[in-house]
Amino acid sequence: MAPTPLEDTQVAKDTLSITDNRTGKQYEVAVSEGTIKAMDLRQIKTSDEDFGLMTYDPAFMNTASCRSAITFIDGDRGILRYRGYPIEQLAEHCTFLEVAYLIIEGELPSATQLDKWVHDITYHTYVHTNITKFLESFRYDAHPMGVLLGAVGALSTFYPEAKDIEDPANRYIQRVRLIAKMPTLAAFAFRHSRGLPYEFPRNDLGYIGNYVNMTFNIGGQHQPNPVLQKALEILLILHADHEQNCSTSAVRSVGSSHVDPFSAVAAGIAALYGPLHGGANEAVLTMLDEIGDKKNIPGFIEKVKGGADKLMGFGHRVYKSYDPRAKLIKKVAYDVFNQTGLNPKLEIALELEKIALEDEYFIKRKLYPNVDFYSGLIYQAMGYPTDYFTVLFALGRTPGWLAQWEEMLKDKEQKISRPRQIYVGAAQRDFVPMAMRK
Ligand code: ACO
């Protein structure tokens, strides 16, 4: 229904007038930052016994669950900023740890602050040796995301003091531990899947260099490639935060019970694992494998349009134009392929993108490539197996999860997360003894 313009005698106000046609009563609720408070609707009742009006919003399509100062996204214009800084500038000028500091602390670090931050993280990269024993008990073919999920959850038992979430100094050390140990656990998950002995952290290497070394070094033979390391650094920066996505909401929701940060981040890893979220980069490669050849693309597109399949790596709940991260990743892909040689699947991906961007089905639904469309191809070229891609996403997203967890804890308006429901089940009925059941 088109809004009725104000009459000359009316004054514009930041409120919403509501007439409850069930009772004829009128209400005025405040509008602030383009939002009304759902709790303001609770006063709207048909009788004293009535619970009050609720909103129904499955999948939070139109509900702000928090106020946040971390990441800004304009999905229609393809804009992404961390703490106000455009993602393109951060990807060009910063290291991953600098961006992690920015996201968590709110400002870019000074040289002294960055030195301390890098030092603290570098000196917490080791994991308790029992973690390595614990990893041994996973099957040889265990999915690395399952391994990472279990290992991060297990970390909480090694640092029971992490439960003291009220103490800022304690929160700091746990954040440092998580960011520092994530590459170690990620690399161990990789080595486990290949039956390789673990390569322990080296403090003389940078964050990315150390991770790559722990992953790929065999007998001291690994030759670091600065172009590939820079590409990985950019990819991690692009994944560092993305406001209230599925995994971040999971971290906030689980963290709202005041559990320790390792358990809250493990919940984020679990959410990221799914193919509609971080698991999509793995699904893109599976899809490209299934298509197999450029000549099969039109048939595949028809299948997608018929609803029998999805074009993985396309579409986004928030971006209704080209995902800015996908644009940057596409550039990185060419740097990487210059080093590693062209991946034949890139040709299929480029053609798929071209056809999809010109097709009415995708145009009408505003479906564009998302961050996962090209990232998998790059990871594969770097030597990571398909089922490992989401682990790299988790590595990048860890600072974002921690920043959002911290923000949630400090927010006086937040409480334990507890949505409402509309009960649609059976009304009260009496127990039926087994012999009388149908
Ligand atoms: N391929 C084909 N059709 C699609 C796709 C796709 N990838 N994505 C959405 N659509 C269609 C839907 O079928 C729907 O069509 P309809 O209106 O005819 O029913 C319409 O576009 C709207 O889609 P929704 O599912 O309502 O969009 P939603 O915001 O719920 O989903 C999501 C977003 C989950 C990302 C979806 O686009 C998708 O499944 N994409 C593929 C998986 C993927 O790449 N995920 C990674 C997301 S980025 C990330 O998590 C890091």
Coordinates of C-alpha atoms and ligand atoms in Angstrom, one line a residue:
M1 CA 0.0 0.0 0.0
A2 CA 1.4 3.4 -1.0
P3 CA 2.1 5.7 2.1
T4 CA -0.4 8.6 2.5
P5 CA 1.5 11.9 2.4
L6 CA 1.3 14.2 5.5
E7 CA -1.5 16.8 5.3
D8 CA -0.4 20.5 5.7
T9 CA -1.6 20.6 9.3
Q10 CA 0.4 17.6 10.3
V11 CA 4.0 17.8 11.7
A12 CA 6.5 15.1 10.8
K13 CA 7.5 13.0 13.8
D14 CA 9.8 10.0 14.3
T15 CA 7.0 7.8 15.3
L16 CA 4.7 5.2 13.8
S17 CA 1.0 5.4 14.5
I18 CA -0.8 2.0 14.7
T19 CA -4.5 1.4 14.8
D20 CA -5.4 -2.0 16.1
N21 CA -8.5 -2.8 14.1
R22 CA -9.3 -5.7 16.5
T23 CA -10.0 -3.2 19.3
G24 CA -10.0 0.2 17.6
K25 CA -7.2 1.4 19.9
Q26 CA -4.4 3.6 18.7
Y27 CA -0.8 3.4 19.6
E28 CA 2.3 5.5 18.8
V29 CA 5.7 3.8 18.8
A30 CA 9.1 5.5 18.4
V31 CA 11.0 5.1 15.1
S32 CA 14.8 5.4 15.5
E33 CA 17.4 4.6 12.9
G34 CA 14.7 3.4 10.6
T35 CA 13.6 0.8 13.2
I36 CA 10.9 0.2 15.7
K37 CA 11.5 -1.8 18.8
A38 CA 9.7 -5.1 18.7
M39 CA 9.1 -4.9 22.4
D40 CA 7.0 -1.7 21.9
L41 CA 4.5 -3.8 20.2
R42 CA 3.9 -5.9 23.3
Q43 CA 1.6 -3.2 24.7
I44 CA -0.8 -3.9 21.8
K45 CA -3.3 -6.3 23.3
T46 CA -6.9 -7.3 22.8
S47 CA -7.5 -8.0 26.6
D48 CA -5.5 -8.0 29.8
E49 CA -4.9 -11.7 29.4
D50 CA -3.5 -11.3 25.9
F51 CA 0.3 -11.7 25.7
G52 CA 0.7 -8.8 23.4
L53 CA 1.6 -8.4 19.7
M54 CA 4.7 -10.2 18.5
T55 CA 6.5 -10.0 15.1
Y56 CA 7.0 -13.2 13.1
D57 CA 10.3 -13.1 11.2
P58 CA 11.7 -16.6 10.3
A59 CA 15.4 -16.4 9.4
F60 CA 15.5 -12.8 10.7
M61 CA 14.8 -11.4 7.2
N62 CA 13.8 -8.0 8.6
T63 CA 15.0 -7.9 12.2
A64 CA 18.0 -6.1 13.7
S65 CA 19.2 -8.3 16.5
C66 CA 21.8 -5.8 17.8
R67 CA 23.4 -2.4 17.3
S68 CA 26.9 -2.9 15.9
A69 CA 29.8 -0.5 15.1
I70 CA 32.0 -3.1 13.4
T71 CA 31.0 -3.8 9.8
F72 CA 28.9 -1.7 7.4
I73 CA 27.3 -3.4 4.3
D74 CA 25.3 -1.7 1.7
G75 CA 24.0 -4.7 -0.2
D76 CA 22.4 -2.7 -3.0
R77 CA 25.5 -0.7 -3.8
G78 CA 28.0 -3.5 -3.1
I79 CA 29.8 -1.7 -0.3
L80 CA 31.7 -3.3 2.6
R81 CA 33.6 -1.5 5.3
Y82 CA 35.2 -2.5 8.5
R83 CA 35.0 0.2 11.2
G84 CA 34.4 2.7 8.4
Y85 CA 37.3 1.7 6.2
P86 CA 36.5 0.4 2.7
I87 CA 37.4 -3.2 2.2
E88 CA 39.3 -2.4 -1.0
Q89 CA 41.7 -0.1 0.9
L90 CA 42.3 -2.5 3.8
A91 CA 43.0 -5.4 1.4
E92 CA 45.5 -3.3 -0.5
H93 CA 47.4 -1.8 2.5
C94 CA 47.0 -4.0 5.6
T95 CA 48.2 -7.2 7.0
F96 CA 45.6 -9.6 8.3
L97 CA 46.7 -9.1 11.9
E98 CA 46.4 -5.3 11.4
V99 CA 42.8 -5.8 10.2
A100 CA 42.1 -8.2 13.1
Y101 CA 43.2 -5.4 15.5
L102 CA 41.1 -2.8 13.7
I103 CA 38.0 -5.1 13.8
I104 CA 38.4 -6.0 17.5
E105 CA 39.7 -2.7 18.9
G106 CA 37.9 -0.3 16.7
E107 CA 40.9 1.7 15.4
L108 CA 43.9 1.0 13.2
P109 CA 46.9 0.2 15.5
S110 CA 49.8 2.5 16.0
A111 CA 53.2 1.0 15.3
T112 CA 53.7 0.2 19.0
Q113 CA 50.2 -1.3 19.3
L114 CA 50.7 -3.5 16.3
D115 CA 54.1 -4.7 17.5
K116 CA 52.6 -5.8 20.8
W117 CA 49.6 -7.4 19.1
V118 CA 51.8 -9.3 16.7
H119 CA 54.2 -10.3 19.5
D120 CA 51.4 -11.6 21.7
I121 CA 49.8 -13.6 18.9
T122 CA 53.2 -15.0 17.8
Y123 CA 53.9 -16.2 21.3
H124 CA 50.6 -18.1 21.8
T125 CA 50.7 -20.2 18.6
Y126 CA 51.5 -23.5 20.4
V127 CA 48.8 -25.8 21.5
H128 CA 48.9 -28.2 24.5
T129 CA 50.5 -31.4 23.4
N130 CA 47.3 -33.3 24.5
I131 CA 45.5 -31.6 21.6
T132 CA 47.8 -33.4 19.2
K133 CA 46.8 -36.7 20.9
F134 CA 43.2 -35.7 20.8
L135 CA 43.4 -35.1 17.0
E136 CA 44.9 -38.5 16.5
S137 CA 41.6 -40.1 17.5
F138 CA 39.8 -38.6 14.5
R139 CA 39.4 -41.0 11.6
Y140 CA 42.0 -40.5 8.8
D141 CA 39.2 -39.2 6.5
A142 CA 37.5 -36.9 9.0
H143 CA 36.3 -33.7 7.4
P144 CA 38.7 -31.0 8.5
M145 CA 35.9 -28.7 9.5
G146 CA 34.7 -31.3 11.9
V147 CA 38.2 -31.6 13.2
L148 CA 38.6 -27.9 13.7
L149 CA 35.2 -27.6 15.3
G150 CA 36.1 -30.3 17.8
A151 CA 39.6 -28.9 18.5
V152 CA 38.4 -25.4 19.1
G153 CA 35.6 -26.7 21.4
A154 CA 38.3 -28.7 23.2
L155 CA 40.5 -25.6 23.8
S156 CA 38.0 -24.4 26.4
T157 CA 38.9 -27.4 28.6
F158 CA 42.6 -26.4 28.4
Y159 CA 41.9 -22.8 29.5
P160 CA 39.1 -23.1 32.2
E161 CA 39.9 -19.5 33.2
A162 CA 38.4 -18.4 29.9
K163 CA 35.0 -18.7 31.7
D164 CA 35.7 -15.4 33.5
I165 CA 34.3 -13.4 30.7
E166 CA 33.7 -10.3 32.9
D167 CA 37.4 -9.6 33.1
P168 CA 38.7 -7.5 30.1
A169 CA 42.3 -8.7 30.6
N170 CA 41.2 -12.3 30.6
R171 CA 39.1 -11.7 27.5
Y172 CA 42.1 -10.2 25.8
I173 CA 44.3 -13.2 26.4
Q174 CA 41.7 -15.6 25.2
R175 CA 41.2 -13.6 22.0
V176 CA 45.0 -13.7 21.5
R177 CA 45.0 -17.4 22.1
L178 CA 42.2 -18.1 19.6
I179 CA 43.7 -16.0 16.8
A180 CA 47.2 -17.4 17.5
K181 CA 46.1 -21.1 17.7
M182 CA 43.6 -21.2 14.9
P183 CA 46.3 -21.5 12.2
T184 CA 48.0 -24.2 14.2
L185 CA 44.8 -26.2 14.6
A186 CA 43.9 -25.5 10.9
A187 CA 47.3 -26.7 9.8
F188 CA 47.1 -29.8 12.1
A189 CA 43.7 -30.6 10.6
F190 CA 45.3 -30.5 7.1
R191 CA 48.3 -32.7 8.2
H192 CA 46.0 -35.2 9.9
S193 CA 44.0 -35.7 6.7
R194 CA 47.2 -36.5 4.8
G195 CA 48.8 -38.7 7.5
L196 CA 51.7 -36.2 7.8
P197 CA 53.4 -35.5 11.1
Y198 CA 52.6 -32.1 12.6
E199 CA 54.8 -29.2 11.9
F200 CA 55.1 -27.0 14.9
P201 CA 54.8 -23.2 14.9
R202 CA 57.8 -21.1 14.1
N203 CA 58.0 -17.7 15.8
D204 CA 60.5 -16.3 13.3
L205 CA 57.8 -16.4 10.6
G206 CA 54.9 -14.0 10.1
Y207 CA 51.3 -15.1 10.7
I208 CA 50.7 -16.2 7.1
G209 CA 54.2 -17.6 6.6
N210 CA 54.0 -19.6 9.7
Y211 CA 50.6 -21.1 8.8
V212 CA 51.7 -22.0 5.3
N213 CA 54.9 -23.6 6.7
M214 CA 53.0 -25.6 9.2
T215 CA 50.7 -26.8 6.4
F216 CA 53.0 -27.6 3.6
N217 CA 56.5 -28.0 4.9
I218 CA 58.0 -31.5 4.5
G219 CA 61.5 -32.1 5.6
G220 CA 62.4 -28.4 5.4
Q221 CA 61.8 -28.4 1.7
H222 CA 58.9 -25.9 1.5
Q223 CA 59.8 -22.8 -0.6
P224 CA 57.6 -19.9 0.4
N225 CA 55.9 -18.1 -2.5
P226 CA 55.4 -14.4 -1.5
V227 CA 52.7 -13.9 -4.2
L228 CA 50.6 -16.9 -2.9
Q229 CA 51.1 -15.7 0.7
K230 CA 50.0 -12.2 -0.2
A231 CA 46.9 -13.7 -2.0
L232 CA 46.1 -15.8 1.1
E233 CA 46.5 -12.7 3.3
I234 CA 44.0 -10.8 1.1
L235 CA 41.6 -13.6 1.2
L236 CA 41.7 -13.8 5.0
I237 CA 41.2 -10.0 5.2
L238 CA 38.1 -10.3 2.9
H239 CA 36.6 -12.9 5.2
A240 CA 37.4 -11.2 8.5
D241 CA 33.9 -10.0 9.3
H242 CA 30.6 -9.7 7.6
E243 CA 28.1 -8.3 10.2
Q244 CA 25.2 -10.6 11.4
N245 CA 25.6 -13.6 9.1
C246 CA 24.7 -17.1 10.2
S247 CA 27.9 -18.0 12.0
T248 CA 28.3 -14.6 13.7
S249 CA 24.7 -14.8 14.9
A250 CA 25.5 -18.3 16.2
V251 CA 28.6 -16.9 18.1
R252 CA 26.5 -14.1 19.5
S253 CA 23.6 -16.3 20.4
V254 CA 25.7 -19.0 22.1
G255 CA 27.9 -16.4 23.7
S256 CA 24.9 -14.6 25.1
S257 CA 24.6 -17.6 27.6
H258 CA 28.0 -16.3 28.9
V259 CA 29.8 -19.4 27.9
D260 CA 33.6 -19.1 27.3
P261 CA 34.8 -17.7 23.9
F262 CA 36.2 -21.0 22.7
S263 CA 32.8 -22.7 22.9
A264 CA 31.1 -19.6 21.4
V265 CA 33.5 -19.6 18.4
A266 CA 33.1 -23.4 18.0
A267 CA 29.4 -22.7 17.5
G268 CA 30.4 -20.2 14.8
I269 CA 32.6 -22.9 13.1
A270 CA 29.6 -25.3 13.2
A271 CA 27.4 -22.7 11.5
L272 CA 30.1 -21.9 8.9
Y273 CA 30.4 -25.6 8.0
G274 CA 27.0 -25.6 6.2
P275 CA 26.9 -25.5 2.4
L276 CA 24.6 -22.5 2.4
H277 CA 27.2 -20.5 4.3
G278 CA 31.0 -21.1 4.4
G279 CA 30.6 -24.6 2.9
A280 CA 29.6 -23.0 -0.4
N281 CA 33.2 -22.6 -1.6
E282 CA 33.5 -26.4 -1.4
A283 CA 30.2 -26.8 -3.1
V284 CA 31.3 -24.5 -5.9
L285 CA 34.2 -26.8 -6.8
T286 CA 31.9 -29.9 -6.6
M287 CA 29.5 -28.1 -8.9
L288 CA 32.3 -27.2 -11.4
D289 CA 33.5 -30.8 -11.3
E290 CA 30.0 -32.0 -12.1
I291 CA 29.6 -29.6 -15.0
G292 CA 33.0 -30.8 -16.2
D293 CA 33.0 -29.0 -19.5
K294 CA 31.9 -25.6 -20.9
K295 CA 29.5 -27.3 -23.3
N296 CA 27.5 -28.6 -20.4
I297 CA 26.9 -25.1 -18.9
P298 CA 23.6 -24.3 -20.8
G299 CA 22.1 -27.6 -19.6
F300 CA 23.2 -26.9 -16.1
I301 CA 21.8 -23.4 -16.1
E302 CA 18.4 -24.8 -17.3
K303 CA 18.5 -27.3 -14.4
V304 CA 19.1 -24.4 -12.0
K305 CA 16.3 -22.3 -13.5
G306 CA 14.0 -25.3 -13.2
G307 CA 14.7 -25.4 -9.5
A308 CA 16.5 -28.8 -9.7
D309 CA 19.9 -27.3 -8.7
K310 CA 21.4 -24.1 -7.3
L311 CA 24.2 -22.1 -8.8
M312 CA 26.5 -22.4 -5.9
G313 CA 28.6 -19.2 -5.1
F314 CA 25.8 -17.1 -6.5
G315 CA 23.2 -15.1 -4.5
H316 CA 23.4 -13.5 -1.0
R317 CA 20.9 -12.5 1.6
V318 CA 22.3 -9.0 1.8
Y319 CA 24.1 -8.3 -1.5
K320 CA 21.8 -7.6 -4.3
S321 CA 24.6 -6.4 -6.6
Y322 CA 28.2 -7.8 -7.2
D323 CA 29.7 -8.8 -3.8
P324 CA 32.7 -6.4 -3.4
R325 CA 34.7 -9.3 -2.0
A326 CA 34.1 -11.4 -5.1
K327 CA 35.4 -8.5 -7.3
L328 CA 38.6 -8.4 -5.3
I329 CA 38.9 -12.1 -5.2
K330 CA 38.6 -12.3 -9.0
K331 CA 41.7 -10.1 -9.3
V332 CA 43.6 -12.2 -6.8
A333 CA 42.7 -15.3 -8.8
Y334 CA 44.7 -14.0 -11.8
D335 CA 47.8 -13.2 -9.6
V336 CA 47.6 -16.7 -8.2
F337 CA 47.1 -18.4 -11.6
N338 CA 50.1 -16.5 -13.0
Q339 CA 52.1 -18.4 -10.5
T340 CA 50.5 -21.8 -10.5
G341 CA 49.2 -22.1 -14.1
L342 CA 45.6 -21.8 -15.2
N343 CA 43.1 -23.9 -13.5
P344 CA 40.8 -25.4 -16.2
K345 CA 37.8 -25.0 -13.9
L346 CA 38.4 -21.2 -14.0
E347 CA 37.3 -21.2 -17.7
I348 CA 34.1 -23.0 -16.7
A349 CA 33.5 -20.5 -13.8
L350 CA 34.1 -17.5 -16.0
E351 CA 31.7 -18.8 -18.6
L352 CA 29.1 -19.7 -16.0
E353 CA 29.3 -16.2 -14.5
K354 CA 29.0 -14.6 -18.0
I355 CA 25.9 -16.6 -18.9
A356 CA 24.3 -16.2 -15.5
L357 CA 24.8 -12.4 -15.4
E358 CA 23.0 -12.1 -18.8
D359 CA 20.2 -14.5 -18.0
E360 CA 16.8 -13.1 -17.0
Y361 CA 16.3 -15.6 -14.1
F362 CA 19.5 -14.3 -12.3
I363 CA 19.0 -10.7 -13.3
K364 CA 15.4 -10.6 -12.0
R365 CA 16.4 -12.2 -8.6
K366 CA 19.6 -10.0 -8.4
L367 CA 21.8 -13.0 -8.1
Y368 CA 25.5 -12.2 -8.5
P369 CA 28.7 -14.1 -7.6
N370 CA 29.4 -14.1 -3.9
V371 CA 32.7 -14.4 -2.0
D372 CA 32.7 -18.2 -2.5
F373 CA 32.5 -18.3 -6.2
Y374 CA 36.2 -17.8 -7.0
S375 CA 37.8 -18.4 -3.6
G376 CA 37.7 -22.2 -3.9
L377 CA 39.5 -22.1 -7.2
I378 CA 42.3 -20.1 -5.7
Y379 CA 42.5 -22.3 -2.7
Q380 CA 42.7 -25.3 -5.0
A381 CA 45.5 -23.7 -7.0
M382 CA 47.4 -23.1 -3.7
G383 CA 47.3 -26.8 -3.0
Y384 CA 44.4 -27.1 -0.5
P385 CA 41.9 -30.0 -1.0
T386 CA 38.3 -29.1 -1.6
D387 CA 37.0 -30.2 1.8
Y388 CA 39.6 -27.9 3.5
F389 CA 38.4 -24.6 2.0
T390 CA 35.9 -23.7 4.7
V391 CA 38.7 -24.1 7.3
L392 CA 40.5 -21.2 5.6
F393 CA 37.2 -19.2 5.8
A394 CA 37.1 -20.0 9.6
L395 CA 40.7 -18.8 9.9
G396 CA 39.8 -15.5 8.3
R397 CA 36.5 -15.1 10.2
T398 CA 37.9 -15.6 13.7
P399 CA 38.7 -11.9 14.5
G400 CA 35.2 -11.0 13.3
W401 CA 33.6 -13.6 15.6
L402 CA 35.7 -12.4 18.5
A403 CA 34.9 -8.7 17.9
Q404 CA 31.2 -9.4 17.7
W405 CA 31.3 -11.6 20.8
E406 CA 33.1 -8.7 22.7
E407 CA 30.6 -6.2 21.4
M408 CA 27.7 -8.4 22.5
L409 CA 29.1 -8.8 26.0
K410 CA 29.6 -5.0 26.5
D411 CA 26.2 -4.1 25.1
K412 CA 23.9 -3.3 28.0
E413 CA 20.8 -3.9 25.9
Q414 CA 21.8 -7.5 25.2
K415 CA 20.5 -10.5 27.3
I416 CA 20.5 -14.2 26.8
S417 CA 19.3 -14.8 23.2
R418 CA 15.9 -16.3 23.3
P419 CA 13.5 -16.0 20.4
R420 CA 9.7 -16.4 20.7
Q421 CA 7.6 -18.9 18.7
I422 CA 4.1 -19.2 17.5
Y423 CA 3.0 -22.6 18.8
V424 CA 1.1 -24.5 16.1
G425 CA 1.1 -28.0 17.8
A426 CA -1.7 -30.0 19.4
A427 CA -3.8 -28.5 22.1
Q428 CA -3.7 -30.2 25.5
R429 CA -4.7 -33.8 25.3
D430 CA -4.6 -36.8 27.7
F431 CA -2.0 -39.5 27.8
V432 CA -2.9 -42.6 25.8
P433 CA -1.7 -45.9 27.2
M434 CA 0.4 -48.0 24.8
A435 CA -2.2 -50.7 24.3
M436 CA -4.7 -48.1 23.2
R437 CA -2.5 -46.4 20.7
K438 CA -3.1 -46.9 17.0
Ligands
ACO1 N1 21.0 -20.4 -7.6 C1 19.7 -20.4 -8.2 N2 18.7 -19.7 -7.6 C2 18.9 -19.0 -6.5 C3 20.2 -19.0 -5.9 C4 21.2 -19.7 -6.5 N3 22.4 -19.7 -6.0 N4 20.1 -18.2 -4.8 C5 18.9 -17.8 -4.7 N5 18.1 -18.3 -5.7 C6 16.7 -18.0 -6.1 C7 15.8 -18.7 -5.1 O1 15.4 -20.0 -5.6 C8 14.7 -17.7 -5.0 O2 13.9 -17.9 -6.2 P1 12.3 -17.7 -6.2 O3 12.0 -16.3 -5.8 O4 11.9 -18.1 -7.6 O5 11.8 -18.7 -5.1 C9 15.3 -16.4 -5.1 O6 16.5 -16.6 -5.8 C10 15.6 -15.8 -3.7 O7 16.4 -16.7 -3.0 P2 16.3 -16.9 -1.5 O8 16.7 -18.4 -1.3 O9 15.0 -16.4 -0.9 O10 17.5 -16.0 -0.9 P3 18.1 -16.1 0.5 O11 18.5 -14.7 0.8 O12 17.3 -16.8 1.5 O13 19.4 -17.0 0.2 C11 21.6 -17.8 -0.1 C12 20.7 -16.6 0.2 C13 21.4 -18.9 0.9 C14 23.0 -17.3 -0.1 C15 21.2 -18.3 -1.5 O14 21.4 -17.3 -2.5 C16 22.0 -19.6 -1.9 O15 21.6 -20.7 -1.5 N6 23.1 -19.4 -2.7 C17 24.0 -20.6 -3.0 C18 24.8 -20.9 -1.8 C19 26.0 -19.9 -1.6 O16 26.7 -19.5 -2.5 N7 26.1 -19.5 -0.3 C20 27.2 -18.6 0.1 C21 26.7 -17.3 0.6 S1 28.0 -16.2 1.0 C22 28.5 -16.8 2.4 O17 27.8 -17.4 3.2 C23 29.9 -16.5 2.8

